[in-house]
Amino acid sequence: MTIPSHPSGSALRERMIEDMNVRGFTEDTRRNYIRCVKRFAAFIGRSPDAATAEDLRRFQVHQTESGMRPPGINSSVSALRFFFTVTLDRPDLSRRLAIDHQPRKLPLVLSAEEVARLLEAAPGPKYNAALGTAYGAGPRVFRGGGAQGDRHRLGTHADPRRTRQGPQGSPRHAVAASAQTAARLVAGGQAPRRDVPRGWLFPGRNPVIPLSSRQLNRAVHAAAEAAEIRKRVAPHTLRHSFATHLLEQDIDIRIIQVLLGHAKLDTTALYARVATNTIRTVMSPLDRIKLLTEDETRPDR
């Protein structure tokens, strides 16, 4: 028996959803976890609570042989580990699941000059403001966030649909909006209105609906082509550039971690490998000793 798609069709499915809700998982995470467990149940041909260690081994072999990429395999592992450890209280089975460890790819980053060209080539004031804010604040997925607070700060909205928070719904801090960002918002006609407290910061064609990720993605591609940027630019590239450029400005990496909403410092530390300006300015300890020695032997001392 597989997990039915109808919410009321399976007590097991409902129990797993309740467990995820208690832990504050986002809707996307809940949907993905349920999909992964349902796929596993379909593979073994019976209810997943009757699974054996051999079933898990065969399932992972099947995923590998079918050509599934590491991110997909690891997503299934996370879902099944949660299902067996939390929902079924059978951690012995979850230990049978193996993560596919792959070296993380370095993020694609634009130079400051390329960011300037990209913003200049944005198709209209609204997209110029949206892309400028995406680079100036570094949100994960920029999707018409709601405005709150004064005009110098990009706040979050009480309605969860109007903000993009961290994984599992955790709130993230936003960097204070610069004068340039505020000017872009005004120029794009997106300045927060006092008479519309729950309005979208970046509305779509219909002001009731927010600017979608797809619309923003198209705008980024169009701007990159117009600016003759040959890199494969996406909205998330602006987030990577935001973090890397802050690091190159000698901002403490733990502050950048908070601004990005990363749970682990290791994730943020990846940007240190692409912050070329910072790497170039690092002085060898040997060279530093030489400078200190020369300073001590100067005749004017």
mmCIF file of C-alpha atoms in Angstrom, residues 64-252:
data_model
loop_
_atom_site.group_PDB
_atom_site.id
_atom_site.type_symbol
_atom_site.label_atom_id
_atom_site.label_comp_id
_atom_site.label_asym_id
_atom_site.label_seq_id
_atom_site.Cartn_x
_atom_site.Cartn_y
_atom_site.Cartn_z
ATOM 1 C CA THR A 64 22.062 5.430 -8.459
ATOM 2 C CA GLU A 65 21.598 3.068 -11.399
ATOM 3 C CA SER A 66 18.724 5.155 -12.784
ATOM 4 C CA GLY A 67 21.074 8.136 -13.053
ATOM 5 C CA MET A 68 19.663 10.271 -10.257
ATOM 6 C CA ARG A 69 22.048 13.087 -9.403
ATOM 7 C CA PRO A 70 23.507 13.536 -5.881
ATOM 8 C CA PRO A 71 21.173 16.417 -4.862
ATOM 9 C CA GLY A 72 18.133 14.241 -5.609
ATOM 10 C CA ILE A 73 19.578 11.254 -3.766
ATOM 11 C CA ASN A 74 20.459 13.358 -0.751
ATOM 12 C CA SER A 75 17.006 14.929 -0.729
ATOM 13 C CA SER A 76 15.489 11.429 -0.538
ATOM 14 C CA VAL A 77 17.888 10.515 2.265
ATOM 15 C CA SER A 78 16.810 13.558 4.300
ATOM 16 C CA ALA A 79 13.126 12.756 3.801
ATOM 17 C CA LEU A 80 13.465 9.067 4.639
ATOM 18 C CA ARG A 81 15.688 9.731 7.640
ATOM 19 C CA PHE A 82 13.046 12.072 9.010
ATOM 20 C CA PHE A 83 10.271 9.565 8.295
ATOM 21 C CA PHE A 84 12.002 6.613 9.948
ATOM 22 C CA THR A 85 13.625 8.524 12.833
ATOM 23 C CA VAL A 86 10.819 10.890 13.818
ATOM 24 C CA THR A 87 7.534 9.583 12.473
ATOM 25 C CA LEU A 88 8.219 5.845 12.967
ATOM 26 C CA ASP A 89 10.823 6.101 15.761
ATOM 27 C CA ARG A 90 13.039 3.598 13.959
ATOM 28 C CA PRO A 91 16.483 5.252 13.825
ATOM 29 C CA ASP A 92 18.053 1.850 13.169
ATOM 30 C CA LEU A 93 16.701 1.993 9.611
ATOM 31 C CA SER A 94 17.667 5.617 8.982
ATOM 32 C CA ARG A 95 21.299 4.715 9.654
ATOM 33 C CA ARG A 96 21.219 2.468 6.593
ATOM 34 C CA LEU A 97 20.818 5.457 4.279
ATOM 35 C CA ALA A 98 23.979 6.787 2.689
ATOM 36 C CA ILE A 99 24.562 10.415 1.669
ATOM 37 C CA ASP A 100 26.217 10.920 -1.717
ATOM 38 C CA HIS A 101 29.107 13.197 -0.807
ATOM 39 C CA GLN A 102 30.044 15.382 -3.742
ATOM 40 C CA PRO A 103 32.380 18.377 -3.736
ATOM 41 C CA ARG A 104 30.346 21.575 -3.670
ATOM 42 C CA LYS A 105 30.606 23.724 -6.741
ATOM 43 C CA LEU A 106 31.944 27.198 -6.248
ATOM 44 C CA PRO A 107 29.209 29.832 -6.626
ATOM 45 C CA LEU A 108 29.214 31.983 -9.747
ATOM 46 C CA VAL A 109 29.954 35.583 -8.811
ATOM 47 C CA LEU A 110 29.799 38.803 -10.792
ATOM 48 C CA SER A 111 32.364 41.539 -10.400
ATOM 49 C CA ALA A 112 31.183 44.916 -9.114
ATOM 50 C CA GLU A 113 31.550 46.281 -12.646
ATOM 51 C CA GLU A 114 29.399 43.471 -14.057
ATOM 52 C CA VAL A 115 26.719 44.078 -11.421
ATOM 53 C CA ALA A 116 26.634 47.754 -12.396
ATOM 54 C CA ARG A 117 26.203 46.825 -16.067
ATOM 55 C CA LEU A 118 23.490 44.301 -15.228
ATOM 56 C CA LEU A 119 21.482 46.852 -13.236
ATOM 57 C CA GLU A 120 21.900 49.454 -15.963
ATOM 58 C CA ALA A 121 20.532 47.000 -18.529
ATOM 59 C CA ALA A 122 17.494 45.958 -16.447
ATOM 60 C CA PRO A 123 14.284 46.094 -18.539
ATOM 61 C CA GLY A 124 12.556 48.978 -16.780
ATOM 62 C CA PRO A 125 12.616 50.808 -13.434
ATOM 63 C CA LYS A 126 10.725 48.083 -11.550
ATOM 64 C CA TYR A 127 13.238 45.413 -12.501
ATOM 65 C CA ASN A 128 16.118 47.788 -11.890
ATOM 66 C CA ALA A 129 14.783 48.248 -8.353
ATOM 67 C CA ALA A 130 14.166 44.512 -7.883
ATOM 68 C CA LEU A 131 17.625 43.468 -9.089
ATOM 69 C CA GLY A 132 19.273 46.272 -7.127
ATOM 70 C CA THR A 133 17.519 45.119 -3.968
ATOM 71 C CA ALA A 134 18.409 41.470 -4.665
ATOM 72 C CA TYR A 135 22.071 42.459 -4.878
ATOM 73 C CA GLY A 136 21.875 44.964 -2.023
ATOM 74 C CA ALA A 137 20.224 42.602 0.496
ATOM 75 C CA GLY A 138 21.020 39.104 -0.779
ATOM 76 C CA PRO A 139 17.675 37.308 -0.282
ATOM 77 C CA ARG A 140 17.461 33.607 -1.174
ATOM 78 C CA VAL A 141 14.559 33.869 -3.596
ATOM 79 C CA PHE A 142 13.382 37.367 -4.393
ATOM 80 C CA ARG A 143 9.631 37.101 -4.800
ATOM 81 C CA GLY A 144 7.768 40.324 -4.194
ATOM 82 C CA GLY A 145 8.578 40.695 -0.498
ATOM 83 C CA GLY A 146 6.332 42.870 1.641
ATOM 84 C CA ALA A 147 7.575 46.202 2.960
ATOM 85 C CA GLN A 148 7.641 47.214 6.580
ATOM 86 C CA GLY A 149 9.537 49.701 8.737
ATOM 87 C CA ASP A 150 11.184 52.909 7.622
ATOM 88 C CA ARG A 151 12.435 53.719 4.141
ATOM 89 C CA HIS A 152 16.043 52.878 5.023
ATOM 90 C CA ARG A 153 15.458 49.260 5.963
ATOM 91 C CA LEU A 154 14.193 46.291 4.006
ATOM 92 C CA GLY A 155 11.906 44.641 6.518
ATOM 93 C CA THR A 156 9.800 41.528 6.595
ATOM 94 C CA HIS A 157 6.039 41.259 6.580
ATOM 95 C CA ALA A 158 3.846 39.519 9.117
ATOM 96 C CA ASP A 159 2.206 37.563 6.303
ATOM 97 C CA PRO A 160 4.568 34.624 5.547
ATOM 98 C CA ARG A 161 3.611 34.748 1.864
ATOM 99 C CA ARG A 162 5.220 38.153 1.618
ATOM 100 C CA THR A 163 8.718 37.264 2.771
ATOM 101 C CA ARG A 164 11.309 34.689 1.916
ATOM 102 C CA GLN A 165 12.637 33.329 5.163
ATOM 103 C CA GLY A 166 15.392 30.887 5.994
ATOM 104 C CA PRO A 167 15.110 27.093 5.828
ATOM 105 C CA GLN A 168 12.244 25.667 7.898
ATOM 106 C CA GLY A 169 10.708 29.124 8.207
ATOM 107 C CA SER A 170 13.343 30.721 10.429
ATOM 108 C CA PRO A 171 13.382 34.539 10.111
ATOM 109 C CA ARG A 172 16.469 36.146 8.621
ATOM 110 C CA HIS A 173 17.874 39.594 9.222
ATOM 111 C CA ALA A 174 18.032 42.009 6.310
ATOM 112 C CA VAL A 175 20.810 44.460 5.628
ATOM 113 C CA ALA A 176 19.874 48.112 5.935
ATOM 114 C CA ALA A 177 18.852 49.570 2.604
ATOM 115 C CA SER A 178 21.343 51.977 1.131
ATOM 116 C CA ALA A 179 20.429 55.390 -0.222
ATOM 117 C CA GLN A 180 20.834 53.936 -3.727
ATOM 118 C CA THR A 181 18.395 51.112 -2.953
ATOM 119 C CA ALA A 182 15.839 53.556 -1.587
ATOM 120 C CA ALA A 183 16.239 55.711 -4.686
ATOM 121 C CA ARG A 184 15.760 52.678 -6.940
ATOM 122 C CA LEU A 185 12.562 51.747 -5.106
ATOM 123 C CA VAL A 186 11.184 55.254 -5.525
ATOM 124 C CA ALA A 187 12.230 55.396 -9.177
ATOM 125 C CA GLY A 188 10.564 52.044 -9.778
ATOM 126 C CA GLY A 189 7.385 53.232 -8.144
ATOM 127 C CA GLN A 190 7.789 50.618 -5.434
ATOM 128 C CA ALA A 191 8.119 52.867 -2.375
ATOM 129 C CA PRO A 192 5.979 51.474 0.469
ATOM 130 C CA ARG A 193 2.609 53.201 0.686
ATOM 131 C CA ARG A 194 1.093 54.014 4.047
ATOM 132 C CA ASP A 195 -2.418 53.416 2.680
ATOM 133 C CA VAL A 196 -1.478 49.883 1.534
ATOM 134 C CA PRO A 197 0.209 48.314 4.583
ATOM 135 C CA ARG A 198 -0.022 44.798 3.173
ATOM 136 C CA GLY A 199 0.983 45.655 -0.358
ATOM 137 C CA TRP A 200 3.651 43.883 -2.363
ATOM 138 C CA LEU A 201 7.040 45.537 -2.556
ATOM 139 C CA PHE A 202 7.407 44.276 -6.146
ATOM 140 C CA PRO A 203 3.982 43.574 -7.656
ATOM 141 C CA GLY A 204 3.498 41.704 -10.904
ATOM 142 C CA ARG A 205 1.422 42.917 -13.838
ATOM 143 C CA ASN A 206 -1.572 42.583 -11.560
ATOM 144 C CA PRO A 207 -0.740 44.659 -8.436
ATOM 145 C CA VAL A 208 -2.579 42.108 -6.284
ATOM 146 C CA ILE A 209 -0.102 39.394 -7.325
ATOM 147 C CA PRO A 210 3.632 39.591 -6.509
ATOM 148 C CA LEU A 211 6.407 39.561 -9.060
ATOM 149 C CA SER A 212 7.086 35.873 -9.683
ATOM 150 C CA SER A 213 10.458 34.139 -9.620
ATOM 151 C CA ARG A 214 9.983 33.300 -13.293
ATOM 152 C CA GLN A 215 9.453 36.953 -14.218
ATOM 153 C CA LEU A 216 12.546 37.981 -12.291
ATOM 154 C CA ASN A 217 14.558 35.181 -13.869
ATOM 155 C CA ARG A 218 13.569 36.357 -17.351
ATOM 156 C CA ALA A 219 14.512 39.924 -16.446
ATOM 157 C CA VAL A 220 17.948 38.820 -15.216
ATOM 158 C CA HIS A 221 18.614 36.857 -18.414
ATOM 159 C CA ALA A 222 17.483 39.768 -20.572
ATOM 160 C CA ALA A 223 19.653 42.211 -18.628
ATOM 161 C CA ALA A 224 22.694 39.906 -18.799
ATOM 162 C CA GLU A 225 22.301 39.546 -22.560
ATOM 163 C CA ALA A 226 21.878 43.305 -23.055
ATOM 164 C CA ALA A 227 24.923 43.965 -20.846
ATOM 165 C CA GLU A 228 26.940 41.377 -22.823
ATOM 166 C CA ILE A 229 27.712 39.335 -19.717
ATOM 167 C CA ARG A 230 28.692 35.851 -20.889
ATOM 168 C CA LYS A 231 28.315 34.151 -17.523
ATOM 169 C CA ARG A 232 25.202 32.073 -16.788
ATOM 170 C CA VAL A 233 23.544 34.668 -14.589
ATOM 171 C CA ALA A 234 20.474 33.895 -12.474
ATOM 172 C CA PRO A 235 18.746 35.790 -9.639
ATOM 173 C CA HIS A 236 20.697 33.725 -7.102
ATOM 174 C CA THR A 237 23.931 35.004 -8.684
ATOM 175 C CA LEU A 238 23.158 38.384 -7.129
ATOM 176 C CA ARG A 239 22.973 36.747 -3.690
ATOM 177 C CA HIS A 240 26.363 35.093 -4.268
ATOM 178 C CA SER A 241 27.817 38.414 -5.415
ATOM 179 C CA PHE A 242 26.337 40.189 -2.381
ATOM 180 C CA ALA A 243 28.070 37.788 0.019
ATOM 181 C CA THR A 244 31.392 37.735 -1.833
ATOM 182 C CA HIS A 245 31.615 41.507 -2.145
ATOM 183 C CA LEU A 246 30.851 41.928 1.573
ATOM 184 C CA LEU A 247 33.665 39.517 2.355
ATOM 185 C CA GLU A 248 35.984 41.522 0.130
ATOM 186 C CA GLN A 249 35.027 44.604 2.143
ATOM 187 C CA ASP A 250 36.414 42.849 5.253
ATOM 188 C CA ILE A 251 32.973 42.308 6.777
ATOM 189 C CA ASP A 252 33.180 39.582 9.421
#
